[in-house]
Every structure is written in C-alpha cells, then in structure tokens.
Amino acid sequence: MRTLICGSIAYDNIMVFPDHFKNHILPEKIHVLNVAFLVPEMRREFGGCAGNIAYNLKMLGGEPVMMATVGDDYAPYAERFKQLNLTQEHVQHVADTFTAQAFITTDLADNQITAFHPGAMNFSHLNSVKESRDIRLGIIAPDGRDGMLQHAHEFHEAGIPFVFDPGQGLPMYNGEELLGFIDKADYIAVNDYEGEMLQDRTGHKLESLANNAKALIITLGAQGSIIYADGKKYEIPCVKPKEIVDPTGCGDAYRAGLLYGIVNNFDWQTTGQLGSLMGSLKIAQRGGQNHQFSRDEIGQYYFENFGTRIF
C-alpha cells in the first residue's frame, strides 16, 4: 500500500508585522519601493507539499514514501522524519544548496508578502520513480519543473496510477505541457483558482478534462469540494473546524485523505469527505504539521460529521 509522494520538502519562515502594509507602502512610489518591516514575531515551521502530505497520510495509517531533494540545512527535518517513522529512502541530499524555503510576512489584515527560494528543489529530476519499489499509487505535487515532467513520464511508463496536483507550480507550464500531464495522470487535483488557470491554459473546460481521468477533484475552501468521477458530480461538504487559525497546508491535508481513499478503494463521496475532514483538522493549528490526531480519533471525528464508520 506504499504511496510515492513526489514534491517539495521545505522550511516555512513565518513573520508577523504588527501593523498594516498599506500604512507603509505609498502607491505613487511603487516604482521606487524601498520598505523595511520590523517583525518582532517569527517562527519556523516544517513544510513543503511532500512533507505535509506524508505527515497527514501517516496519521491516517497510510504508507507514505517521499521523493524529494534537500540541501545542506536538512538535518533538523531529517531528525523530525526519523521521530515520525517516515522513510527517507528517496530523499536525496544536493550538496551546496539550501533546502527549499519560504519567507512569509503577514500583516494584521492577513495580507502576505512571500519570497520563495527553491534551492535543492530545482534538482528534483535527480530522483527517479524507477528506483522506487512496491508502489501502489503516486502523486506529483509542486516540485522542480524538470522533475515534475520526468516523474509523470516515469509513473506512466511504469503503469503506476498517480494524481497530478500542480498547485503553485501550474504557471510553469503551457497548455500543451499541462495536457501532457493530464493525458498521463489517472487523477487531477486543483483548487478553484488553479482550476480556472487550467481551463485558461489548456482551452478545455474542467468537465471536459474530467473525461480524460478517473477523477477530477476541485477544492473550494469553505465551500467544500467537487469531484467529477464515473460520469457523476460529487458535492463534498466542508467540515466545520473547531476554529480557523491558519490555512497553510490544508490542501495537502485534503490530498492525504484523497490518497488514502483511493488506495483503500473508498467510494468517491467517502474519499472526498475524508479529505474535507483532514483539511478541517489542520486549519485549527498553525503551520502545516502541528496538528496531531490518532487514527482512531480521526475515525471518530468522521463518524460525528458523517454518521458512518471508515476505520
């Protein structure tokens, strides 16, 4: 039941500016912008799509196998994965690079200014799906451009079903390249904004693209999600969270539920509902990997929200 997760491993450096950006940026001076924000609050979180998805899938009782490239500063993350009992057999160190990382500054209105350094992620093509073993399902999450293209080809050649989840990496590809991914993938997962961009770049409506895959999944935030599969449209409700703290990593948590449902042959309604629940559990905690639940607790929450047992 091993699931190969191709994507980024990253550090998220999150800073809070205790004011509003608009009070310090002069619109008429944008062309000569020179602004410094004092950020007395800062934290560093473990993140990256591969890391986040694997973390959530492990909580569900799945068998995630990460395929990612990391830099010289990887040691703290490596120790974390060791403690979580997450295999690092396909996490490759690239010398003289930094592990990918985001520098995010948020103001009091939740506006964000983000800088992202891909670092070792740019070398994701050094990993090969061909080197993996006993893989039941895969996912291509945001990663280095060349790596995503290569891994899609390798999954397809090996006959391993996979989810195409372009995320923030979608703008790197033109319409022809995106159609190439879709032609090879068994499943497609996007949020509503990415879905609109996918339509625009490929020239095809989402309903049409869904006909080329076993399922097309569109997450809609607080409006839940939609799954097109088996010639049907499944409307998945949003699970009301205990509180809304931080949306970072919610999409990755949803995808962990999606992967678990697919590999365990759940029906699409159940699969989507599990994804929705995982996103809801995550949003009540800061960071992408600070929510902690046992498999039994997740099962109980599912029962409380949907009235049926899944574990």
mmCIF file of C-alpha atoms in Angstrom:
data_model
loop_
_atom_site.group_PDB
_atom_site.id
_atom_site.type_symbol
_atom_site.label_atom_id
_atom_site.label_comp_id
_atom_site.label_asym_id
_atom_site.label_seq_id
_atom_site.Cartn_x
_atom_site.Cartn_y
_atom_site.Cartn_z
ATOM 1 C CA MET A 1 0.000 0.000 0.000
ATOM 2 C CA ARG A 2 3.040 2.302 -0.343
ATOM 3 C CA THR A 3 2.225 5.719 -1.831
ATOM 4 C CA LEU A 4 5.026 7.642 -3.561
ATOM 5 C CA ILE A 5 4.781 11.385 -2.897
ATOM 6 C CA CYS A 6 6.840 13.451 -5.336
ATOM 7 C CA GLY A 7 7.065 17.049 -4.180
ATOM 8 C CA SER A 8 8.878 19.619 -2.101
ATOM 9 C CA ILE A 9 10.338 19.440 1.369
ATOM 10 C CA ALA A 10 10.683 22.971 2.696
ATOM 11 C CA TYR A 11 11.043 25.234 5.692
ATOM 12 C CA ASP A 12 8.417 27.950 6.186
ATOM 13 C CA ASN A 13 9.782 31.056 7.906
ATOM 14 C CA ILE A 14 6.728 32.981 9.057
ATOM 15 C CA MET A 15 6.904 36.546 10.362
ATOM 16 C CA VAL A 16 4.135 38.768 11.692
ATOM 17 C CA PHE A 17 4.165 42.512 11.053
ATOM 18 C CA PRO A 18 2.050 44.130 13.825
ATOM 19 C CA ASP A 19 0.547 46.774 11.531
ATOM 20 C CA HIS A 20 -0.923 47.028 8.023
ATOM 21 C CA PHE A 21 1.230 47.037 4.896
ATOM 22 C CA LYS A 22 -0.990 49.723 3.383
ATOM 23 C CA ASN A 23 0.140 52.175 6.068
ATOM 24 C CA HIS A 24 3.761 51.856 4.953
ATOM 25 C CA ILE A 25 3.573 51.496 1.186
ATOM 26 C CA LEU A 26 2.945 54.626 -0.856
ATOM 27 C CA PRO A 27 1.065 53.659 -4.055
ATOM 28 C CA GLU A 28 2.619 56.505 -6.028
ATOM 29 C CA LYS A 29 6.123 55.264 -5.074
ATOM 30 C CA ILE A 30 5.750 51.616 -6.064
ATOM 31 C CA HIS A 31 8.308 52.082 -8.859
ATOM 32 C CA VAL A 32 10.973 53.080 -6.285
ATOM 33 C CA LEU A 33 9.882 50.763 -3.476
ATOM 34 C CA ASN A 34 12.297 50.576 -0.529
ATOM 35 C CA VAL A 35 10.458 49.346 2.559
ATOM 36 C CA ALA A 36 11.568 47.533 5.710
ATOM 37 C CA PHE A 37 9.116 45.900 8.121
ATOM 38 C CA LEU A 38 10.020 45.294 11.764
ATOM 39 C CA VAL A 39 8.767 41.786 12.587
ATOM 40 C CA PRO A 40 9.151 41.037 16.316
ATOM 41 C CA GLU A 41 7.319 37.706 15.954
ATOM 42 C CA MET A 42 8.830 34.910 13.880
ATOM 43 C CA ARG A 43 8.594 31.126 13.763
ATOM 44 C CA ARG A 44 9.997 28.390 11.575
ATOM 45 C CA GLU A 45 7.737 25.553 10.512
ATOM 46 C CA PHE A 46 8.330 22.271 8.740
ATOM 47 C CA GLY A 47 6.545 22.376 5.393
ATOM 48 C CA GLY A 48 6.672 21.566 1.706
ATOM 49 C CA CYS A 49 3.980 19.610 -0.101
ATOM 50 C CA ALA A 50 5.686 16.215 0.137
ATOM 51 C CA GLY A 51 6.416 16.674 3.833
ATOM 52 C CA ASN A 52 2.898 17.878 4.630
ATOM 53 C CA ILE A 53 1.123 15.170 2.631
ATOM 54 C CA ALA A 54 3.294 12.424 4.113
ATOM 55 C CA TYR A 55 2.710 13.730 7.641
ATOM 56 C CA ASN A 56 -1.069 13.583 7.220
ATOM 57 C CA LEU A 57 -1.100 10.254 5.383
ATOM 58 C CA LYS A 58 0.983 8.689 8.155
ATOM 59 C CA MET A 59 -1.612 9.843 10.719
ATOM 60 C CA LEU A 60 -4.284 8.033 8.714
ATOM 61 C CA GLY A 61 -2.307 4.813 8.811
ATOM 62 C CA GLY A 62 -1.036 5.021 5.242
ATOM 63 C CA GLU A 63 2.466 4.206 3.999
ATOM 64 C CA PRO A 64 3.868 7.423 2.506
ATOM 65 C CA VAL A 65 7.208 7.379 0.690
ATOM 66 C CA MET A 66 8.559 10.861 -0.017
ATOM 67 C CA MET A 67 10.594 11.568 -3.144
ATOM 68 C CA ALA A 68 12.300 14.944 -2.772
ATOM 69 C CA THR A 69 15.608 16.785 -2.887
ATOM 70 C CA VAL A 70 17.030 18.690 0.107
ATOM 71 C CA GLY A 71 20.006 20.889 0.920
ATOM 72 C CA ASP A 72 22.822 21.173 3.450
ATOM 73 C CA ASP A 73 20.463 22.520 6.135
ATOM 74 C CA TYR A 74 18.251 19.418 6.117
ATOM 75 C CA ALA A 75 19.398 17.885 9.429
ATOM 76 C CA PRO A 76 16.562 19.222 11.665
ATOM 77 C CA TYR A 77 13.947 17.967 9.203
ATOM 78 C CA ALA A 78 15.715 14.608 8.876
ATOM 79 C CA GLU A 79 15.550 14.163 12.637
ATOM 80 C CA ARG A 80 11.844 15.018 12.602
ATOM 81 C CA PHE A 81 11.119 12.417 9.931
ATOM 82 C CA LYS A 82 13.067 9.881 11.961
ATOM 83 C CA GLN A 83 10.936 10.605 15.027
ATOM 84 C CA LEU A 84 7.765 10.311 12.928
ATOM 85 C CA ASN A 85 8.984 7.000 11.484
ATOM 86 C CA LEU A 86 8.712 8.353 7.939
ATOM 87 C CA THR A 87 11.043 6.676 5.457
ATOM 88 C CA GLN A 88 13.666 8.902 3.820
ATOM 89 C CA GLU A 89 14.811 6.323 1.259
ATOM 90 C CA HIS A 90 14.052 8.664 -1.652
ATOM 91 C CA VAL A 91 15.008 11.975 -0.001
ATOM 92 C CA GLN A 92 18.204 12.986 -1.805
ATOM 93 C CA HIS A 93 20.742 15.497 -0.496
ATOM 94 C CA VAL A 94 22.088 18.001 -3.048
ATOM 95 C CA ALA A 95 25.381 19.444 -1.851
ATOM 96 C CA ASP A 96 25.967 23.210 -1.730
ATOM 97 C CA THR A 97 22.269 24.064 -1.774
ATOM 98 C CA PHE A 98 19.656 25.115 0.753
ATOM 99 C CA THR A 99 16.507 23.116 1.336
ATOM 100 C CA ALA A 100 13.599 24.945 -0.319
ATOM 101 C CA GLN A 101 12.125 27.608 1.910
ATOM 102 C CA ALA A 102 9.504 30.305 2.029
ATOM 103 C CA PHE A 103 9.836 33.622 3.833
ATOM 104 C CA ILE A 104 6.330 34.838 4.616
ATOM 105 C CA THR A 105 5.467 38.174 6.227
ATOM 106 C CA THR A 106 1.840 38.623 7.300
ATOM 107 C CA ASP A 107 0.214 41.856 8.465
ATOM 108 C CA LEU A 108 -2.765 42.339 10.792
ATOM 109 C CA ALA A 109 -5.216 42.059 7.877
ATOM 110 C CA ASP A 110 -3.743 38.662 6.894
ATOM 111 C CA ASN A 111 -2.159 40.140 3.773
ATOM 112 C CA GLN A 112 1.037 38.311 2.883
ATOM 113 C CA ILE A 113 4.324 39.129 1.187
ATOM 114 C CA THR A 114 6.176 35.928 0.339
ATOM 115 C CA ALA A 115 9.599 35.154 -1.085
ATOM 116 C CA PHE A 116 10.304 31.549 -2.068
ATOM 117 C CA HIS A 117 13.752 30.067 -2.596
ATOM 118 C CA PRO A 118 13.539 26.690 -4.391
ATOM 119 C CA GLY A 119 17.124 25.675 -3.649
ATOM 120 C CA ALA A 120 17.541 21.892 -3.823
ATOM 121 C CA MET A 121 14.010 21.538 -5.190
ATOM 122 C CA ASN A 122 15.349 22.619 -8.597
ATOM 123 C CA PHE A 123 17.214 19.303 -8.717
ATOM 124 C CA SER A 124 14.165 17.084 -8.199
ATOM 125 C CA HIS A 125 14.893 15.422 -11.549
ATOM 126 C CA LEU A 126 17.851 13.662 -9.894
ATOM 127 C CA ASN A 127 15.291 11.343 -8.297
ATOM 128 C CA SER A 128 13.679 8.644 -10.417
ATOM 129 C CA VAL A 129 10.401 6.810 -9.927
ATOM 130 C CA LYS A 130 12.164 3.815 -11.481
ATOM 131 C CA GLU A 131 14.221 3.438 -8.302
ATOM 132 C CA SER A 132 11.147 3.032 -6.076
ATOM 133 C CA ARG A 133 9.640 -0.334 -5.173
ATOM 134 C CA ASP A 134 6.248 -1.748 -4.258
ATOM 135 C CA ILE A 135 4.402 1.487 -5.074
ATOM 136 C CA ARG A 136 0.609 1.233 -5.293
ATOM 137 C CA LEU A 137 -0.165 4.896 -6.024
ATOM 138 C CA GLY A 138 1.700 8.137 -6.661
ATOM 139 C CA ILE A 139 1.187 11.880 -6.584
ATOM 140 C CA ILE A 140 3.057 14.649 -8.363
ATOM 141 C CA ALA A 141 2.797 17.701 -6.118
ATOM 142 C CA PRO A 142 4.534 21.070 -6.716
ATOM 143 C CA ASP A 143 8.253 20.472 -7.260
ATOM 144 C CA GLY A 144 11.053 21.390 -9.655
ATOM 145 C CA ARG A 145 9.827 21.862 -13.232
ATOM 146 C CA ASP A 146 12.015 19.187 -14.826
ATOM 147 C CA GLY A 147 11.337 16.745 -12.010
ATOM 148 C CA MET A 148 7.569 17.011 -12.365
ATOM 149 C CA LEU A 149 7.752 16.336 -16.107
ATOM 150 C CA GLN A 150 10.123 13.415 -15.627
ATOM 151 C CA HIS A 151 8.171 11.798 -12.797
ATOM 152 C CA ALA A 152 4.913 11.971 -14.761
ATOM 153 C CA HIS A 153 6.585 10.150 -17.640
ATOM 154 C CA GLU A 154 8.082 7.548 -15.296
ATOM 155 C CA PHE A 155 4.818 6.873 -13.469
ATOM 156 C CA HIS A 156 3.072 6.437 -16.808
ATOM 157 C CA GLU A 157 5.776 4.152 -18.207
ATOM 158 C CA ALA A 158 5.717 2.015 -15.054
ATOM 159 C CA GLY A 159 1.927 1.726 -15.127
ATOM 160 C CA ILE A 160 1.623 3.241 -11.637
ATOM 161 C CA PRO A 161 -1.578 5.319 -11.236
ATOM 162 C CA PHE A 162 -0.901 8.850 -9.994
ATOM 163 C CA VAL A 163 -2.535 12.120 -9.019
ATOM 164 C CA PHE A 164 -1.455 15.254 -10.884
ATOM 165 C CA ASP A 165 -1.522 18.079 -8.331
ATOM 166 C CA PRO A 166 0.253 21.053 -9.972
ATOM 167 C CA GLY A 167 -0.564 23.594 -7.233
ATOM 168 C CA GLN A 168 1.730 26.627 -7.230
ATOM 169 C CA GLY A 169 3.763 25.002 -9.990
ATOM 170 C CA LEU A 170 0.975 25.273 -12.553
ATOM 171 C CA PRO A 171 2.147 28.627 -14.028
ATOM 172 C CA MET A 172 5.443 26.973 -15.075
ATOM 173 C CA TYR A 173 3.686 25.021 -17.823
ATOM 174 C CA ASN A 174 1.967 25.965 -21.059
ATOM 175 C CA GLY A 175 -1.283 24.418 -22.263
ATOM 176 C CA GLU A 176 0.372 21.655 -24.281
ATOM 177 C CA GLU A 177 2.520 20.597 -21.330
ATOM 178 C CA LEU A 178 -0.461 20.575 -18.970
ATOM 179 C CA LEU A 179 -2.442 18.424 -21.395
ATOM 180 C CA GLY A 180 0.545 16.079 -21.449
ATOM 181 C CA PHE A 181 0.340 15.704 -17.670
ATOM 182 C CA ILE A 182 -3.422 15.167 -17.826
ATOM 183 C CA ASP A 183 -3.070 12.560 -20.563
ATOM 184 C CA LYS A 184 -0.725 10.516 -18.359
ATOM 185 C CA ALA A 185 -2.422 11.065 -14.981
ATOM 186 C CA ASP A 186 -5.222 8.952 -13.548
ATOM 187 C CA TYR A 187 -6.445 11.709 -11.219
ATOM 188 C CA ILE A 188 -6.254 15.530 -11.271
ATOM 189 C CA ALA A 189 -6.450 17.707 -8.142
ATOM 190 C CA VAL A 190 -6.623 21.523 -8.142
ATOM 191 C CA ASN A 191 -8.169 24.310 -6.101
ATOM 192 C CA ASP A 192 -10.722 26.643 -7.665
ATOM 193 C CA TYR A 193 -8.164 29.262 -8.744
ATOM 194 C CA GLU A 194 -5.878 26.627 -10.252
ATOM 195 C CA GLY A 195 -8.881 25.109 -11.966
ATOM 196 C CA GLU A 196 -9.630 28.402 -13.703
ATOM 197 C CA MET A 197 -5.991 28.709 -14.778
ATOM 198 C CA LEU A 198 -6.016 25.117 -16.032
ATOM 199 C CA GLN A 199 -9.042 25.895 -18.198
ATOM 200 C CA ASP A 200 -7.469 29.080 -19.500
ATOM 201 C CA ARG A 201 -4.126 27.486 -20.399
ATOM 202 C CA THR A 202 -5.474 24.304 -21.967
ATOM 203 C CA GLY A 203 -8.548 25.788 -23.634
ATOM 204 C CA HIS A 204 -10.678 22.982 -22.199
ATOM 205 C CA LYS A 205 -13.470 23.162 -19.626
ATOM 206 C CA LEU A 206 -12.925 21.244 -16.393
ATOM 207 C CA GLU A 207 -15.835 18.935 -17.173
ATOM 208 C CA SER A 208 -14.112 18.031 -20.443
ATOM 209 C CA LEU A 209 -10.762 17.460 -18.746
ATOM 210 C CA ALA A 210 -12.503 15.211 -16.222
ATOM 211 C CA ASN A 211 -13.394 12.860 -19.066
ATOM 212 C CA ASN A 212 -9.681 12.161 -19.559
ATOM 213 C CA ALA A 213 -9.157 10.981 -15.972
ATOM 214 C CA LYS A 214 -10.689 8.630 -13.446
ATOM 215 C CA ALA A 215 -11.474 11.679 -11.321
ATOM 216 C CA LEU A 216 -11.031 15.453 -11.238
ATOM 217 C CA ILE A 217 -11.036 16.966 -7.765
ATOM 218 C CA ILE A 218 -11.595 20.691 -7.182
ATOM 219 C CA THR A 219 -11.240 22.088 -3.651
ATOM 220 C CA LEU A 220 -13.267 25.213 -2.882
ATOM 221 C CA GLY A 221 -12.090 26.226 0.590
ATOM 222 C CA ALA A 222 -15.001 26.981 2.904
ATOM 223 C CA GLN A 223 -17.418 25.859 0.152
ATOM 224 C CA GLY A 224 -16.153 22.274 0.310
ATOM 225 C CA SER A 225 -15.044 20.450 -2.840
ATOM 226 C CA ILE A 226 -16.329 18.856 -6.026
ATOM 227 C CA ILE A 227 -15.297 15.524 -7.515
ATOM 228 C CA TYR A 228 -16.081 14.618 -11.115
ATOM 229 C CA ALA A 229 -15.857 10.835 -11.489
ATOM 230 C CA ASP A 230 -17.761 7.940 -13.043
ATOM 231 C CA GLY A 231 -19.787 10.402 -15.109
ATOM 232 C CA LYS A 232 -21.109 11.977 -11.904
ATOM 233 C CA LYS A 233 -20.568 15.142 -9.906
ATOM 234 C CA TYR A 234 -19.990 14.554 -6.194
ATOM 235 C CA GLU A 235 -20.507 17.596 -3.984
ATOM 236 C CA ILE A 236 -18.415 17.299 -0.835
ATOM 237 C CA PRO A 237 -19.391 19.492 2.119
ATOM 238 C CA CYS A 238 -16.888 21.470 4.145
ATOM 239 C CA VAL A 239 -16.364 20.118 7.667
ATOM 240 C CA LYS A 240 -16.781 22.981 10.112
ATOM 241 C CA PRO A 241 -13.491 23.395 12.005
ATOM 242 C CA LYS A 242 -13.315 23.991 15.747
ATOM 243 C CA GLU A 243 -11.588 27.272 14.898
ATOM 244 C CA ILE A 244 -9.885 28.865 11.920
ATOM 245 C CA VAL A 245 -6.254 29.592 12.732
ATOM 246 C CA ASP A 246 -4.087 29.036 9.662
ATOM 247 C CA PRO A 247 -4.957 27.654 6.183
ATOM 248 C CA THR A 248 -1.318 26.770 5.439
ATOM 249 C CA GLY A 249 -1.166 23.109 4.422
ATOM 250 C CA CYS A 250 -4.928 22.499 4.334
ATOM 251 C CA GLY A 251 -4.774 21.463 0.683
ATOM 252 C CA ASP A 252 -2.013 18.991 1.485
ATOM 253 C CA ALA A 253 -4.060 17.529 4.345
ATOM 254 C CA TYR A 254 -7.021 17.124 1.967
ATOM 255 C CA ARG A 255 -4.798 15.332 -0.530
ATOM 256 C CA ALA A 256 -3.650 12.890 2.136
ATOM 257 C CA GLY A 257 -7.294 11.931 2.660
ATOM 258 C CA LEU A 258 -7.708 11.669 -1.102
ATOM 259 C CA LEU A 259 -4.711 9.334 -1.446
ATOM 260 C CA TYR A 260 -5.838 7.184 1.469
ATOM 261 C CA GLY A 261 -9.313 6.837 -0.005
ATOM 262 C CA ILE A 262 -8.031 5.902 -3.455
ATOM 263 C CA VAL A 263 -5.532 3.305 -2.264
ATOM 264 C CA ASN A 264 -8.137 1.721 0.016
ATOM 265 C CA ASN A 265 -10.851 1.666 -2.665
ATOM 266 C CA PHE A 266 -13.257 4.002 -0.849
ATOM 267 C CA ASP A 267 -16.142 5.391 -2.904
ATOM 268 C CA TRP A 268 -15.727 8.975 -4.064
ATOM 269 C CA GLN A 269 -18.156 10.522 -1.588
ATOM 270 C CA THR A 270 -16.317 8.904 1.333
ATOM 271 C CA THR A 271 -12.922 9.795 -0.119
ATOM 272 C CA GLY A 272 -13.876 13.445 -0.536
ATOM 273 C CA GLN A 273 -15.387 13.622 2.935
ATOM 274 C CA LEU A 274 -12.206 12.210 4.472
ATOM 275 C CA GLY A 275 -10.183 14.832 2.608
ATOM 276 C CA SER A 276 -12.528 17.547 3.829
ATOM 277 C CA LEU A 277 -12.186 16.339 7.421
ATOM 278 C CA MET A 278 -8.387 16.297 7.236
ATOM 279 C CA GLY A 279 -8.331 19.882 5.978
ATOM 280 C CA SER A 280 -10.662 20.928 8.790
ATOM 281 C CA LEU A 281 -8.499 19.303 11.458
ATOM 282 C CA LYS A 282 -5.415 21.052 10.085
ATOM 283 C CA ILE A 283 -6.843 24.569 9.850
ATOM 284 C CA ALA A 284 -7.268 24.767 13.643
ATOM 285 C CA GLN A 285 -3.470 24.710 14.118
ATOM 286 C CA ARG A 286 -0.667 26.943 12.873
ATOM 287 C CA GLY A 287 1.736 25.515 10.341
ATOM 288 C CA GLY A 288 1.361 22.512 8.087
ATOM 289 C CA GLN A 289 2.388 19.814 10.561
ATOM 290 C CA ASN A 290 1.398 20.811 14.105
ATOM 291 C CA HIS A 291 -1.991 19.067 14.278
ATOM 292 C CA GLN A 292 -1.785 15.672 15.970
ATOM 293 C CA PHE A 293 -4.528 13.035 15.948
ATOM 294 C CA SER A 294 -4.589 9.284 16.255
ATOM 295 C CA ARG A 295 -6.202 7.202 13.528
ATOM 296 C CA ASP A 296 -8.995 6.315 15.957
ATOM 297 C CA GLU A 297 -9.622 9.992 16.721
ATOM 298 C CA ILE A 298 -9.862 10.782 13.006
ATOM 299 C CA GLY A 299 -12.295 7.901 12.595
ATOM 300 C CA GLN A 300 -14.429 9.197 15.456
ATOM 301 C CA TYR A 301 -14.480 12.716 14.013
ATOM 302 C CA TYR A 302 -15.550 11.253 10.677
ATOM 303 C CA PHE A 303 -18.400 9.373 12.369
ATOM 304 C CA GLU A 304 -19.523 12.516 14.225
ATOM 305 C CA ASN A 305 -19.639 14.533 11.000
ATOM 306 C CA PHE A 306 -20.952 11.970 8.506
ATOM 307 C CA GLY A 307 -22.650 9.266 10.590
ATOM 308 C CA THR A 308 -20.694 6.303 9.210
ATOM 309 C CA ARG A 309 -17.506 4.454 10.186
ATOM 310 C CA ILE A 310 -14.495 4.296 7.876
ATOM 311 C CA PHE A 311 -11.921 2.524 10.081
#
